[in-house]
Coordinates of C-alpha atoms in Angstrom, one line a residue:
M106 CA 57.4 156.3 65.4
S107 CA 57.0 160.1 66.7
S108 CA 57.0 161.0 69.9
A109 CA 54.0 163.1 69.4
K110 CA 52.5 159.8 68.2
K111 CA 53.8 157.7 70.9
N112 CA 52.5 159.9 73.2
K113 CA 49.2 160.1 71.3
F114 CA 49.4 155.8 71.4
S115 CA 50.5 155.8 75.3
K116 CA 47.2 158.4 76.3
A117 CA 44.4 156.2 74.5
W118 CA 46.1 153.2 75.7
L119 CA 46.0 154.2 79.0
Q120 CA 42.2 155.7 78.9
D121 CA 41.2 152.1 77.5
H122 CA 43.2 150.8 80.7
L123 CA 41.3 152.3 83.2
N124 CA 37.9 151.8 81.3
D125 CA 38.4 148.1 81.8
P126 CA 35.9 146.5 83.2
Y127 CA 38.3 143.7 84.0
V128 CA 41.0 146.0 85.5
K129 CA 38.4 147.8 87.4
M130 CA 37.3 144.0 88.8
A131 CA 40.8 143.3 89.7
Q132 CA 41.6 146.4 91.5
R133 CA 37.8 145.9 93.3
D134 CA 39.1 142.0 93.9
G135 CA 42.4 142.5 95.2
Y136 CA 44.3 140.9 91.8
R137 CA 47.7 141.9 91.2
A138 CA 45.8 142.2 87.4
R139 CA 43.5 141.5 84.6
A140 CA 44.9 138.5 83.6
A141 CA 43.1 136.6 86.7
Y142 CA 40.0 136.8 84.9
K143 CA 41.6 134.9 81.9
L144 CA 42.1 131.3 84.0
K145 CA 39.0 132.2 86.2
E146 CA 37.0 131.7 82.8
I147 CA 39.1 129.0 81.7
D148 CA 39.1 127.0 85.2
E149 CA 35.3 127.8 85.1
A150 CA 34.9 126.8 81.6
E151 CA 36.7 123.8 81.9
G152 CA 37.0 122.7 85.4
L153 CA 41.1 123.2 85.3
L154 CA 41.6 123.5 89.0
R155 CA 40.6 121.1 92.2
S156 CA 41.3 120.7 95.6
G157 CA 44.1 118.5 96.4
Q158 CA 45.7 119.5 92.8
I159 CA 49.8 120.1 92.3
V160 CA 50.1 123.5 90.3
V161 CA 52.5 125.3 89.2
D162 CA 52.7 128.8 87.6
L163 CA 55.3 129.5 85.1
G164 CA 56.3 133.2 84.0
S165 CA 54.3 133.6 87.2
A166 CA 55.2 137.7 88.2
P167 CA 53.3 139.9 89.1
G168 CA 50.9 136.7 90.4
S169 CA 47.7 137.2 89.6
W170 CA 47.5 133.8 88.2
S171 CA 48.7 132.7 91.6
Q172 CA 46.3 134.4 93.4
Y173 CA 43.9 132.8 91.8
A174 CA 45.0 129.7 91.7
R175 CA 45.1 130.3 95.9
N176 CA 41.7 131.4 95.7
R177 CA 40.8 128.5 93.9
L178 CA 41.7 126.1 96.6
M179 CA 41.8 127.4 99.9
R180 CA 38.2 125.3 101.7
N181 CA 37.4 127.2 105.2
G182 CA 40.7 129.3 105.0
V183 CA 42.9 126.0 104.4
L184 CA 44.8 126.0 101.1
Q185 CA 44.1 122.5 99.6
G186 CA 46.7 121.9 97.7
T187 CA 50.1 123.6 97.4
I188 CA 51.0 126.1 94.4
F189 CA 54.7 126.9 92.7
A190 CA 55.5 130.2 91.6
L191 CA 58.6 130.3 89.2
D192 CA 60.0 133.5 87.1
L193 CA 63.4 135.2 86.3
L194 CA 61.7 138.1 87.7
P195 CA 61.0 139.2 91.6
M196 CA 57.3 138.7 93.0
D197 CA 55.7 139.8 95.9
P198 CA 54.7 137.0 98.0
V199 CA 51.2 135.4 97.7
P200 CA 50.0 133.8 100.7
D201 CA 50.6 129.6 100.9
V202 CA 52.6 130.0 97.2
H203 CA 56.2 128.9 96.8
F204 CA 57.7 131.5 95.3
L205 CA 61.0 130.3 93.0
Q206 CA 63.0 133.6 91.4
G207 CA 65.6 131.8 88.7
D208 CA 64.9 129.9 85.2
F209 CA 63.0 126.9 85.4
R210 CA 65.9 125.4 83.2
E211 CA 68.9 126.0 85.5
D212 CA 69.8 123.2 87.8
A213 CA 69.6 125.9 91.2
V214 CA 66.0 126.4 90.7
V215 CA 64.8 122.5 89.2
N216 CA 66.9 121.5 92.1
A217 CA 65.0 123.4 94.7
L218 CA 61.6 122.2 92.9
E219 CA 62.4 118.4 92.6
A220 CA 63.0 119.1 96.8
L221 CA 59.6 120.6 97.2
L222 CA 57.8 118.3 95.2
N223 CA 59.6 115.6 97.1
G224 CA 58.8 112.9 94.7
R225 CA 55.6 114.5 93.3
K226 CA 54.2 115.0 90.4
V227 CA 52.7 117.7 89.4
D228 CA 48.9 117.7 88.5
V229 CA 48.3 121.7 86.4
V230 CA 51.1 123.3 84.4
L231 CA 50.3 126.9 84.2
S232 CA 52.1 129.7 81.9
D233 CA 51.4 133.2 81.2
M234 CA 54.8 134.2 79.9
A235 CA 55.0 136.6 76.8
P236 CA 58.2 137.7 75.9
N237 CA 59.7 141.2 75.5
L238 CA 58.4 142.4 71.9
T239 CA 61.0 144.1 69.7
G240 CA 58.3 144.8 66.8
I241 CA 60.1 142.7 63.7
P242 CA 57.4 139.8 63.2
S243 CA 60.0 137.1 62.1
A244 CA 62.2 137.9 66.1
D245 CA 58.9 138.3 68.0
A246 CA 58.1 135.1 66.3
A247 CA 60.9 132.8 67.3
R248 CA 61.0 134.7 70.7
I249 CA 56.9 133.5 71.4
E250 CA 57.9 129.7 70.1
H251 CA 60.9 129.7 71.9
L252 CA 59.1 130.3 75.4
S253 CA 56.2 127.5 74.3
E254 CA 58.6 125.2 74.0
L255 CA 59.9 125.5 77.2
A256 CA 56.6 125.7 78.7
L257 CA 56.0 122.3 76.7
D258 CA 59.3 121.0 78.0
F259 CA 58.6 121.7 81.5
A260 CA 55.0 120.2 81.4
K261 CA 56.7 116.7 79.6
R262 CA 59.1 116.7 82.4
W263 CA 56.9 117.3 85.7
L264 CA 52.8 116.6 85.0
Q265 CA 51.5 113.5 86.0
P266 CA 50.3 111.1 83.1
Q267 CA 46.8 113.1 83.7
G268 CA 48.2 116.3 84.4
A269 CA 47.3 119.5 82.4
M270 CA 48.1 122.6 80.7
V271 CA 47.1 126.0 79.8
I272 CA 49.5 128.3 78.1
K273 CA 49.0 131.5 76.8
T274 CA 50.4 131.8 72.9
F275 CA 50.1 134.0 70.0
H276 CA 48.2 133.8 66.6
G277 CA 51.3 134.4 63.9
S278 CA 53.7 132.3 61.7
Y279 CA 54.5 129.7 64.1
Y280 CA 51.1 129.2 66.1
S281 CA 50.0 125.9 64.2
Q282 CA 53.4 124.6 64.7
S283 CA 53.1 125.3 68.2
V284 CA 49.7 123.6 68.2
K285 CA 51.4 120.6 66.4
E286 CA 53.5 120.0 68.9
F287 CA 51.5 120.0 71.9
K288 CA 49.2 117.4 69.7
Q289 CA 52.1 115.1 69.6
A290 CA 52.8 115.6 73.1
F291 CA 49.2 115.1 74.8
Q292 CA 45.7 113.5 73.8
Q293 CA 43.5 116.2 74.1
V294 CA 44.7 120.0 72.8
K295 CA 41.9 122.8 72.4
A296 CA 42.4 126.7 71.8
V297 CA 40.1 128.9 73.8
K298 CA 40.1 132.7 74.2
P299 CA 38.8 134.3 77.0
Q300 CA 36.2 137.0 77.3
A301 CA 38.8 139.2 79.2
S302 CA 41.3 138.6 76.1
R303 CA 41.2 142.0 74.8
D304 CA 39.7 141.8 71.1
K305 CA 42.6 143.4 69.8
S306 CA 45.2 140.8 70.9
A307 CA 46.7 138.6 69.0
E308 CA 46.7 136.5 72.2
T309 CA 45.2 133.2 73.0
F310 CA 45.5 130.3 75.2
I311 CA 46.1 126.6 74.4
L312 CA 44.5 124.0 76.8
A313 CA 45.9 120.5 77.0
R314 CA 45.3 117.6 78.7
V315 CA 46.3 113.8 79.3
L316 CA 50.0 112.9 77.8
K317 CA 50.3 110.5 75.3
Q318 CA 53.3 108.8 76.8
A319 CA 51.0 107.5 79.6
V320 CA 48.7 106.1 76.8
G321 CA 49.0 102.4 77.7

């Protein structure tokens, strides 16, 4: 792409971003990103988050999903539940949220989470993770699928039997395979596309509930 085209694209994106009603809402409501409203829509439609839950936010930076989860679990100024946020990137603190920086596959992070959970299981796993895209379809599909598999493996390990997870994914060559893997692990699986997700975006979200290994 030429520099002139890049500049034109960047200006167009910036203009769309500044005019985006969800960006304005995020600024008004104190959320770090418009992504908070995607989770809000899913939660309000599906009854995902409730008082007393243990919630884990994978790939949490910059923190808008953790912010929303905190707001949702607050009662009279007290957090009714526990929220853990995990990311490779640093994240500015969110009040009442336990942040662990590092790769959630590594022993140090796993051990830290295990110590904090102290034998408890997780009620909801959230994942708004997305890879750095290269523009090469096959490579990007592989990266997206890999992240999806990592989040699913995490959920299988940490979720309580009746737990739920929401994960961002993208329509592409791997999508049907990804849905199949979730259906093998969970009793209830559905795709959701919140209004806050941009029309041009290929992103969608998978909502999965009740681990199949818990049957019987």
